[in-house]
CSV table of C-alpha atoms and ligand atoms in Angstrom, one decimal:
chain,number,residue,atom,x,y,z
A,184,UNK,CA,60.5,148.9,15.9
A,185,UNK,CA,62.2,145.8,17.3
A,186,UNK,CA,60.8,142.9,19.2
A,187,UNK,CA,62.3,140.0,21.2
A,188,UNK,CA,63.5,137.1,19.1
A,189,UNK,CA,63.6,133.4,19.9
A,190,UNK,CA,67.1,132.1,20.6
A,191,UNK,CA,66.2,128.4,21.2
A,192,UNK,CA,67.3,125.8,18.6
A,193,UNK,CA,64.8,123.4,17.2
A,194,UNK,CA,61.2,123.8,16.2
A,195,UNK,CA,59.2,126.7,17.7
A,196,UNK,CA,56.7,125.3,20.3
A,197,UNK,CA,53.2,126.6,19.7
A,198,UNK,CA,49.8,126.5,21.5
A,199,UNK,CA,46.7,127.0,19.3
A,200,UNK,CA,43.9,128.9,21.0
A,201,UNK,CA,40.4,128.4,19.6
A,202,UNK,CA,39.6,125.0,18.3
A,203,UNK,CA,37.0,125.9,15.7
A,204,UNK,CA,37.3,125.6,11.9
A,205,UNK,CA,40.4,127.9,11.7
A,206,UNK,CA,42.0,126.6,14.9
A,207,UNK,CA,41.8,123.1,13.5
A,208,UNK,CA,43.4,124.3,10.2
A,209,UNK,CA,46.2,125.9,12.2
A,210,UNK,CA,46.8,122.8,14.2
A,211,UNK,CA,47.2,120.7,11.0
A,212,UNK,CA,49.4,123.3,9.4
A,213,UNK,CA,51.7,123.5,12.5
A,214,UNK,CA,51.8,119.7,12.8
A,215,UNK,CA,52.9,119.5,9.1
A,216,UNK,CA,55.5,122.3,9.5
A,217,UNK,CA,59.1,121.2,10.0
A,218,UNK,CA,60.0,124.4,11.8
A,219,UNK,CA,57.2,124.5,14.4
A,220,UNK,CA,55.8,122.0,16.9
A,221,UNK,CA,52.2,121.8,18.1
A,222,UNK,CA,52.4,121.4,21.9
A,223,UNK,CA,48.8,122.2,23.0
A,224,UNK,CA,45.3,123.3,22.1
A,225,UNK,CA,43.2,125.7,24.3
A,226,UNK,CA,39.5,126.3,24.0
A,227,UNK,CA,36.7,127.4,26.4
A,228,UNK,CA,35.0,124.2,25.3
A,229,UNK,CA,36.9,121.2,26.4
A,230,UNK,CA,35.0,119.1,23.9
A,231,UNK,CA,36.2,121.3,21.0
A,232,UNK,CA,39.8,121.1,22.2
A,233,UNK,CA,39.6,117.3,22.6
A,234,UNK,CA,38.0,116.9,19.1
A,235,UNK,CA,40.7,119.1,17.5
A,236,UNK,CA,43.5,117.3,19.3
A,237,UNK,CA,42.1,113.9,18.1
A,238,UNK,CA,41.9,115.2,14.6
A,239,UNK,CA,45.6,116.1,14.5
A,240,UNK,CA,46.6,112.6,15.5
A,241,UNK,CA,49.5,114.1,17.5
A,242,UNK,CA,49.8,111.9,20.7
A,243,UNK,CA,49.8,113.5,24.1
A,244,UNK,CA,48.8,117.0,23.2
A,245,UNK,CA,48.2,119.2,26.3
A,246,UNK,CA,44.7,120.7,26.5
A,247,UNK,CA,43.2,123.5,28.5
A,248,UNK,CA,40.8,126.5,28.5
A,249,UNK,CA,43.3,129.3,29.3
A,250,UNK,CA,46.0,130.1,26.7
A,251,UNK,CA,48.6,131.6,29.0
A,252,UNK,CA,48.2,128.8,31.6
A,253,UNK,CA,48.6,126.1,28.9
A,254,UNK,CA,51.6,127.9,27.3
A,255,UNK,CA,53.3,128.0,30.8
A,256,UNK,CA,52.5,124.4,31.4
A,257,UNK,CA,53.9,123.2,28.1
A,258,UNK,CA,56.8,125.7,27.9
A,259,UNK,CA,55.5,127.1,24.6
A,260,UNK,CA,57.4,129.8,22.8
A,261,UNK,CA,54.3,131.5,21.3
A,262,UNK,CA,50.6,131.2,20.7
A,263,UNK,CA,48.4,131.2,17.7
A,264,UNK,CA,45.1,133.0,18.4
A,265,UNK,CA,42.3,131.5,16.3
A,266,UNK,CA,39.4,132.5,18.6
A,267,UNK,CA,36.4,134.5,17.6
A,268,UNK,CA,37.1,138.2,16.9
A,269,UNK,CA,35.6,139.3,20.3
A,270,UNK,CA,38.2,137.2,22.1
A,271,UNK,CA,41.2,138.4,20.0
A,272,UNK,CA,41.9,141.4,22.3
A,273,UNK,CA,41.7,139.6,25.7
A,274,UNK,CA,43.6,136.5,24.6
A,275,UNK,CA,46.3,138.3,22.7
A,276,UNK,CA,46.8,141.0,25.4
A,277,UNK,CA,47.2,138.4,28.1
A,278,UNK,CA,49.7,136.4,26.1
A,279,UNK,CA,51.8,139.5,25.2
A,280,UNK,CA,51.9,140.6,28.9
A,281,UNK,CA,53.0,137.1,29.8
A,282,UNK,CA,55.9,137.5,27.4
A,283,UNK,CA,54.5,135.3,24.6
A,284,UNK,CA,54.6,136.4,20.9
A,285,UNK,CA,51.3,136.0,19.1
A,286,UNK,CA,50.3,135.0,15.6
A,287,UNK,CA,46.6,136.0,15.4
A,288,UNK,CA,43.8,135.3,12.9
A,289,UNK,CA,42.3,138.3,11.1
A,290,UNK,CA,40.7,140.7,12.0
A,291,UNK,CA,43.3,142.1,14.4
A,292,UNK,CA,40.5,142.6,17.0
A,293,UNK,CA,36.8,143.3,17.1
A,294,UNK,CA,37.3,147.0,16.6
A,295,UNK,CA,40.0,149.5,15.5
A,296,UNK,CA,40.1,150.8,19.1
A,297,UNK,CA,41.0,147.3,20.4
A,298,UNK,CA,43.5,146.9,17.6
A,299,UNK,CA,45.3,150.1,18.8
A,300,UNK,CA,45.3,148.8,22.3
A,301,UNK,CA,47.0,145.6,21.1
A,302,UNK,CA,49.6,147.6,19.1
A,303,UNK,CA,50.4,149.5,22.3
A,304,UNK,CA,50.6,146.3,24.3
A,305,UNK,CA,53.0,144.8,21.7
A,306,UNK,CA,55.1,148.0,22.0
A,307,UNK,CA,55.5,148.1,25.7
A,308,UNK,CA,56.0,144.3,26.1
A,309,UNK,CA,58.5,144.2,23.2
A,310,UNK,CA,56.8,141.0,21.9
A,311,UNK,CA,55.8,140.3,18.3
A,312,UNK,CA,52.1,140.4,17.4
A,313,UNK,CA,51.5,139.5,13.8
A,314,UNK,CA,48.1,139.2,12.2
A,315,UNK,CA,47.7,136.4,9.6
A,316,UNK,CA,46.1,137.8,6.5
A,317,UNK,CA,46.2,134.4,4.7
A,318,UNK,CA,45.2,135.7,1.3
A,319,UNK,CA,48.4,137.7,1.0
A,320,UNK,CA,50.4,134.5,0.8
A,321,UNK,CA,49.8,133.6,-2.9
A,322,UNK,CA,52.6,133.4,-5.4
A,323,UNK,CA,50.4,135.0,-8.2
A,324,UNK,CA,49.5,138.0,-6.1
A,325,UNK,CA,53.2,138.6,-5.5
A,326,UNK,CA,53.9,138.1,-9.2
A,327,UNK,CA,51.2,140.7,-10.0
A,328,UNK,CA,52.7,143.2,-7.6
A,329,UNK,CA,56.2,142.8,-9.1
A,330,UNK,CA,54.8,143.2,-12.6
A,331,UNK,CA,53.0,146.3,-11.5
A,332,UNK,CA,56.2,147.9,-10.3
A,333,UNK,CA,57.4,148.1,-13.9
A,334,UNK,CA,54.2,149.9,-15.2
A,335,UNK,CA,54.5,153.3,-13.6
A,336,UNK,CA,51.9,155.1,-11.5
A,337,UNK,CA,48.7,153.2,-10.7
A,338,UNK,CA,45.4,154.8,-11.5
A,339,UNK,CA,43.0,152.3,-10.1
A,340,UNK,CA,43.0,148.8,-8.5
A,341,UNK,CA,39.6,147.3,-9.0
A,342,UNK,CA,38.4,144.0,-7.6
A,343,UNK,CA,35.1,142.1,-8.4
A,344,UNK,CA,34.0,139.6,-5.8
A,345,UNK,CA,30.9,137.6,-6.6
A,346,UNK,CA,30.0,134.5,-4.7
A,347,UNK,CA,26.8,132.7,-3.5
A,348,UNK,CA,27.7,130.7,-0.4
A,349,UNK,CA,25.0,129.4,1.9
A,350,UNK,CA,26.8,129.4,5.2
A,351,UNK,CA,23.9,129.1,7.6
A,352,UNK,CA,24.7,130.3,11.1
A,353,UNK,CA,26.0,133.8,12.3
A,354,UNK,CA,26.9,135.2,8.8
A,355,UNK,CA,23.3,134.9,7.7
A,356,UNK,CA,22.1,137.0,10.6
A,357,UNK,CA,24.8,139.6,11.1
A,358,UNK,CA,24.8,143.2,9.9
A,359,UNK,CA,27.2,143.9,7.0
A,360,UNK,CA,28.3,140.3,6.5
A,361,UNK,CA,30.3,141.0,3.3
A,362,UNK,CA,32.1,144.0,4.6
A,363,UNK,CA,32.8,142.7,8.1
A,364,UNK,CA,33.6,139.0,7.4
A,365,UNK,CA,35.0,139.0,3.9
A,366,UNK,CA,36.1,142.3,2.4
A,367,UNK,CA,38.9,142.8,4.8
A,368,UNK,CA,40.8,140.2,2.7
A,369,UNK,CA,40.6,142.3,-0.5
A,370,UNK,CA,41.1,145.6,1.4
A,371,UNK,CA,44.3,144.1,2.8
A,372,UNK,CA,45.4,142.7,-0.6
A,373,UNK,CA,44.9,146.2,-2.1
A,374,UNK,CA,47.2,147.8,0.6
A,375,UNK,CA,49.7,145.1,-0.3
A,376,UNK,CA,49.5,145.6,-4.1
A,377,UNK,CA,49.8,149.4,-3.8
A,378,UNK,CA,52.1,149.5,-0.8
A,379,UNK,CA,49.9,152.4,0.3
A,380,UNK,CA,47.4,153.1,3.1
A,381,UNK,CA,43.9,154.4,2.7
A,382,UNK,CA,42.9,158.1,3.0
A,383,UNK,CA,39.1,158.1,2.6
A,384,UNK,CA,36.2,155.9,1.4
A,385,UNK,CA,32.7,156.3,-0.1
A,386,UNK,CA,30.7,153.1,0.2
A,387,UNK,CA,27.2,151.9,-0.4
A,388,UNK,CA,25.9,148.7,1.1
A,389,UNK,CA,22.7,146.9,-0.1
A,390,UNK,CA,20.9,143.7,0.0
A,391,UNK,CA,19.5,142.3,-3.3
A,392,UNK,CA,15.8,141.3,-3.0
A,393,UNK,CA,16.6,137.6,-3.3
A,394,UNK,CA,19.3,137.7,-0.6
A,395,UNK,CA,19.2,134.9,2.0
A,396,UNK,CA,21.2,137.2,4.4
A,397,UNK,CA,19.5,139.4,7.0
A,398,UNK,CA,22.2,142.1,6.7
A,399,UNK,CA,23.5,143.8,3.6
A,400,UNK,CA,25.4,141.2,1.6
A,401,UNK,CA,26.6,143.4,-1.2
A,402,UNK,CA,28.7,146.6,-1.4
A,403,UNK,CA,30.6,148.9,-3.6
A,404,UNK,CA,33.4,150.9,-1.9
A,405,UNK,CA,35.7,153.5,-3.5
A,406,UNK,CA,38.9,154.2,-1.5
A,407,UNK,CA,41.3,157.1,-2.2
A,408,UNK,CA,44.7,155.7,-1.3
A,409,UNK,CA,47.9,157.5,-0.3
A,410,UNK,CA,49.8,158.5,-3.5
A,411,UNK,CA,46.5,159.2,-5.3
A,412,UNK,CA,45.4,155.7,-6.7
A,413,UNK,CA,41.8,154.6,-6.2
A,414,UNK,CA,40.8,151.2,-5.0
A,415,UNK,CA,37.4,150.0,-6.0
A,416,UNK,CA,35.8,147.0,-4.3
A,417,UNK,CA,32.6,145.6,-5.9
A,418,UNK,CA,31.2,142.6,-4.2
A,419,UNK,CA,28.2,140.4,-3.5
A,420,UNK,CA,27.8,137.3,-1.4
A,421,UNK,CA,24.5,136.4,-3.0
A,422,UNK,CA,25.4,136.3,-6.7
A,423,UNK,CA,24.8,132.9,-8.2
A,424,UNK,CA,26.4,132.1,-11.5
A,425,UNK,CA,29.8,132.7,-13.0
A,426,UNK,CA,31.2,133.2,-9.6
A,427,UNK,CA,34.7,134.8,-9.1
A,428,UNK,CA,37.4,133.1,-7.1
A,429,UNK,CA,37.5,133.6,-3.3
A,430,UNK,CA,40.4,136.1,-3.9
A,431,UNK,CA,38.2,138.0,-6.4
A,432,UNK,CA,39.0,139.1,-9.9
A,433,UNK,CA,41.4,142.0,-10.2
A,434,UNK,CA,42.2,144.7,-12.8
A,435,UNK,CA,45.0,147.1,-12.1
A,436,UNK,CA,45.3,150.0,-14.5
A,437,UNK,CA,48.6,151.8,-14.5
A,438,UNK,CA,50.4,154.5,-16.5
A,439,UNK,CA,52.1,152.1,-18.9
A,440,UNK,CA,49.8,149.1,-18.9
A,441,UNK,CA,47.4,146.8,-17.1
A,442,UNK,CA,47.6,143.7,-15.0
A,443,UNK,CA,44.7,141.2,-14.7
A,444,UNK,CA,44.5,138.5,-12.1
A,445,UNK,CA,41.6,136.1,-11.7
A,446,UNK,CA,42.6,135.4,-8.1
A,447,UNK,CA,43.8,131.9,-8.8
A,448,UNK,CA,46.1,131.4,-11.9
A,449,UNK,CA,49.0,133.4,-13.2
A,450,UNK,CA,48.4,137.2,-13.6
A,451,UNK,CA,48.3,138.5,-17.2
A,452,UNK,CA,49.7,141.9,-18.2
A,453,UNK,CA,49.8,144.1,-21.2
A,454,UNK,CA,52.3,145.0,-22.5
A,455,UNK,CA,53.0,141.2,-22.5
A,456,UNK,CA,56.6,141.2,-21.3
A,457,UNK,CA,58.1,138.9,-18.6
A,458,UNK,CA,57.9,140.7,-15.2
A,459,UNK,CA,60.6,140.5,-12.6
A,460,UNK,CA,60.6,137.3,-10.6
A,461,UNK,CA,58.9,137.1,-7.2
A,462,UNK,CA,59.8,135.1,-4.2
A,463,UNK,CA,57.3,132.4,-3.4
A,464,UNK,CA,55.6,133.6,-0.2
A,465,UNK,CA,54.2,130.1,0.6
A,466,UNK,CA,50.5,129.4,0.5
A,467,UNK,CA,47.8,130.9,2.8
A,468,UNK,CA,48.2,130.1,6.5
A,469,UNK,CA,51.3,128.0,5.8
A,470,UNK,CA,52.8,131.1,4.3
A,471,UNK,CA,51.9,133.3,7.3
A,472,UNK,CA,53.3,130.7,9.7
A,473,UNK,CA,56.6,130.7,7.8
A,474,UNK,CA,56.6,134.6,7.9
A,475,UNK,CA,56.0,134.6,11.7
A,476,UNK,CA,58.6,132.0,12.5
A,477,UNK,CA,61.2,133.8,10.3
A,478,UNK,CA,60.5,137.1,12.1
A,479,UNK,CA,60.8,135.4,15.5
A,480,UNK,CA,64.1,133.9,14.6
A,481,UNK,CA,65.7,136.9,12.8
A,482,UNK,CA,63.9,140.0,14.2
A,483,UNK,CA,62.9,140.9,10.6
A,484,UNK,CA,59.7,143.0,10.3
A,485,UNK,CA,57.0,140.6,9.1
A,486,UNK,CA,54.0,141.4,6.9
A,487,UNK,CA,50.9,141.8,9.0
A,488,UNK,CA,52.7,143.3,12.1
A,489,UNK,CA,49.9,144.6,14.3
A,490,UNK,CA,50.6,148.3,13.7
A,491,UNK,CA,50.4,148.2,9.9
A,492,UNK,CA,47.5,145.7,9.9
A,493,UNK,CA,45.2,147.9,11.9
A,494,UNK,CA,44.8,149.9,8.7
A,495,UNK,CA,43.0,147.0,7.0
A,496,UNK,CA,40.4,146.9,9.8
A,497,UNK,CA,40.1,150.7,9.7
A,498,UNK,CA,39.1,150.3,6.0
A,499,UNK,CA,36.3,148.0,7.0
A,500,UNK,CA,35.0,150.3,9.8
A,501,UNK,CA,35.3,153.4,7.6
A,502,UNK,CA,33.4,151.7,4.7
A,503,UNK,CA,30.5,150.6,7.1
A,504,UNK,CA,30.3,154.2,8.5
A,505,UNK,CA,30.3,155.7,5.0
A,506,UNK,CA,27.4,153.4,4.0
A,507,UNK,CA,25.4,154.1,7.1
A,508,UNK,CA,26.0,157.9,7.0
A,509,UNK,CA,25.7,158.3,3.2
A,510,UNK,CA,28.9,160.3,2.9
A,511,UNK,CA,32.6,160.0,2.4
A,512,UNK,CA,34.5,159.1,5.5
A,513,UNK,CA,38.2,160.1,6.2
A,514,UNK,CA,40.3,157.3,7.6
A,515,UNK,CA,42.0,159.8,9.9
A,516,UNK,CA,38.6,160.5,11.5
A,517,UNK,CA,38.1,156.8,12.2
A,518,UNK,CA,41.6,156.6,13.7
A,519,UNK,CA,41.1,159.7,15.9
A,520,UNK,CA,37.7,158.4,17.3
A,521,UNK,CA,39.2,154.9,17.8
A,522,UNK,CA,42.2,156.4,19.6
A,523,UNK,CA,39.8,158.3,22.0
A,524,UNK,CA,37.8,155.1,22.6
A,525,UNK,CA,41.0,153.1,23.2
A,526,UNK,CA,42.3,155.6,25.7
A,527,UNK,CA,39.0,155.6,27.5
A,528,UNK,CA,38.8,151.8,27.7
A,529,UNK,CA,42.5,150.9,28.4
A,530,UNK,CA,43.1,149.3,31.8
A,531,UNK,CA,46.8,148.6,31.3
A,532,UNK,CA,48.8,151.7,32.5
A,533,UNK,CA,51.8,150.9,30.3
A,534,UNK,CA,49.6,150.5,27.1
A,535,UNK,CA,47.8,153.7,28.0
A,536,UNK,CA,51.1,155.6,28.3
A,537,UNK,CA,52.2,154.2,24.9
A,538,UNK,CA,49.0,155.4,23.2
A,539,UNK,CA,49.1,158.8,24.9
A,540,UNK,CA,52.7,159.3,23.6
A,541,UNK,CA,51.9,158.6,19.9
A,542,UNK,CA,52.4,161.8,17.9
A,543,UNK,CA,49.5,160.8,15.6
A,544,UNK,CA,47.8,157.5,15.2
A,545,UNK,CA,48.7,157.3,11.5
A,546,UNK,CA,52.3,158.1,12.2
A,547,UNK,CA,52.4,155.4,15.0
A,548,UNK,CA,50.9,152.8,12.7
A,549,UNK,CA,52.6,153.7,9.4
A,550,UNK,CA,55.7,151.5,9.5
A,551,UNK,CA,56.1,150.4,5.9
A,552,UNK,CA,55.7,146.7,5.5
A,553,UNK,CA,58.5,144.6,3.9
A,554,UNK,CA,57.9,144.0,0.2
B,67,NAD,N1,41.9,133.4,7.1
B,67,NAD,C1,40.8,133.0,6.7
B,67,NAD,O1,40.5,132.8,5.5
B,67,NAD,C2,39.7,132.8,7.7
B,67,NAD,C3,38.6,131.9,7.5
B,67,NAD,C4,37.7,131.7,8.5
B,67,NAD,C5,37.8,132.3,9.7
B,67,NAD,N2,38.9,133.1,9.9
B,67,NAD,C6,39.0,133.8,11.3
B,67,NAD,O2,39.4,132.8,12.2
B,67,NAD,C7,38.9,133.2,13.5
B,67,NAD,C8,38.1,131.9,14.0
B,67,NAD,O3,37.1,131.6,13.1
B,67,NAD,P1,36.4,130.2,13.1
B,67,NAD,O4,35.5,130.1,11.9
B,67,NAD,O5,37.4,129.1,13.4
B,67,NAD,O6,35.4,130.4,14.4
B,67,NAD,P2,34.7,129.2,15.3
B,67,NAD,O7,33.5,129.9,15.9
B,67,NAD,O8,34.5,128.0,14.5
B,67,NAD,O9,35.8,128.8,16.4
B,67,NAD,C9,36.2,129.7,17.4
B,67,NAD,C10,36.6,128.9,18.7
B,67,NAD,O10,37.2,129.8,19.6
B,67,NAD,C11,36.8,129.4,20.9
B,67,NAD,N3,36.9,130.5,21.8
B,67,NAD,C12,36.2,131.7,21.9
B,67,NAD,N4,36.7,132.5,22.9
B,67,NAD,C13,37.8,131.8,23.4
B,67,NAD,C14,38.7,132.1,24.4
B,67,NAD,N5,38.6,133.3,25.1
B,67,NAD,N6,39.7,131.2,24.7
B,67,NAD,C15,39.8,130.1,24.0
B,67,NAD,N7,38.9,129.7,23.1
B,67,NAD,C16,37.9,130.6,22.7
B,67,NAD,C17,35.3,129.0,20.7
B,67,NAD,O11,34.9,128.1,21.8
B,67,NAD,C18,35.4,128.2,19.4
B,67,NAD,O12,35.7,126.9,19.5
B,67,NAD,C19,38.0,134.4,13.3
B,67,NAD,O13,38.8,135.5,13.7
B,67,NAD,C20,37.7,134.4,11.8
B,67,NAD,O14,37.6,135.7,11.3
B,67,NAD,C21,39.8,133.4,9.0
């Protein structure tokens, strides 16, 4: 599926929307990129926008509260949406309809239904909407994937994620903090490693007695993936001692060998033979910025395009449903219910027509990502 590319020479002009922790990280990353230029920062809070602008040290940055208005005023080529998840849909949909490509923070939206609406909006506007899954951009993850390709069929991808952060604030109060706020990273990395989408999931969520979170801060989820492999996520956010890395600790068991990756250093494999070389994808959000800019300039399908990325959020919603219902949940059921909800909620006639014309949601979403 094609999208409008950018023909202008020189750095791509970007407005960052949302001046919280991530928005400020994006502003610094864009400032330091030779291929993009930070031209403005938008936030509902003018104090947040001003503080973020001062922190960048970029003189004369334009500020505002409305992303599209600020982009028009500054002549921006695209926006980076680093707002809270509830604002992802309205901010991104308005930008796409105004003709602006969008690079958005994960998750794609606050729900799969809203994610489908954004996929449809990207389709009918012909503009690129890419979701930044920053943990995909790690050289060792790409090395592990290339090594895996030489080891035959994969039986299981297993990740252990054990951390003990005391965030304070909303994560300590929300339901399902681990599954909603963190596990999407590992779920998305598993889709990348296997180059496969999920079929079904069985999940249990629980809260250890000593937990400092109100909601369940630990979970075990077993996904059946297309092609037959299993993906097992084992995690806790209240597990002090011998913590794993933020990427988690990975074991991938395949027909002719095993790959181990601690989430930070080089992956190890047995048999211990040199694997094929892997391109350096860049690091974290600097990597996804590079991917977005290359896609805008060349029309090449980027990793994280909205259609494919919705599947990572569908894994989260399906895991939470499975845990609350105490049974295995089919991803296609989550997609079908989300499609119904998206059709009922859609106010944009063009997006509605696109969603109604999809032969099936899975077919509409399943454009294989570039490897
Ligand atoms: N990739 C990662 O590793 C990573 C890490 C942390 C957060 N995130 C994601 O980044 C996003 C932002 O997280 P954060 O921690 O920076 O949140 P935050 O709450 O610190 O900041 C969000 C900002 O968005 C602003 N905002 C809300 N609605 C807006 C709107 N309609 N228009 C303009 N501004 C609006 C708020 O005023 C706030 O300043 C979330 O989607 C989160 O999941 C990703």
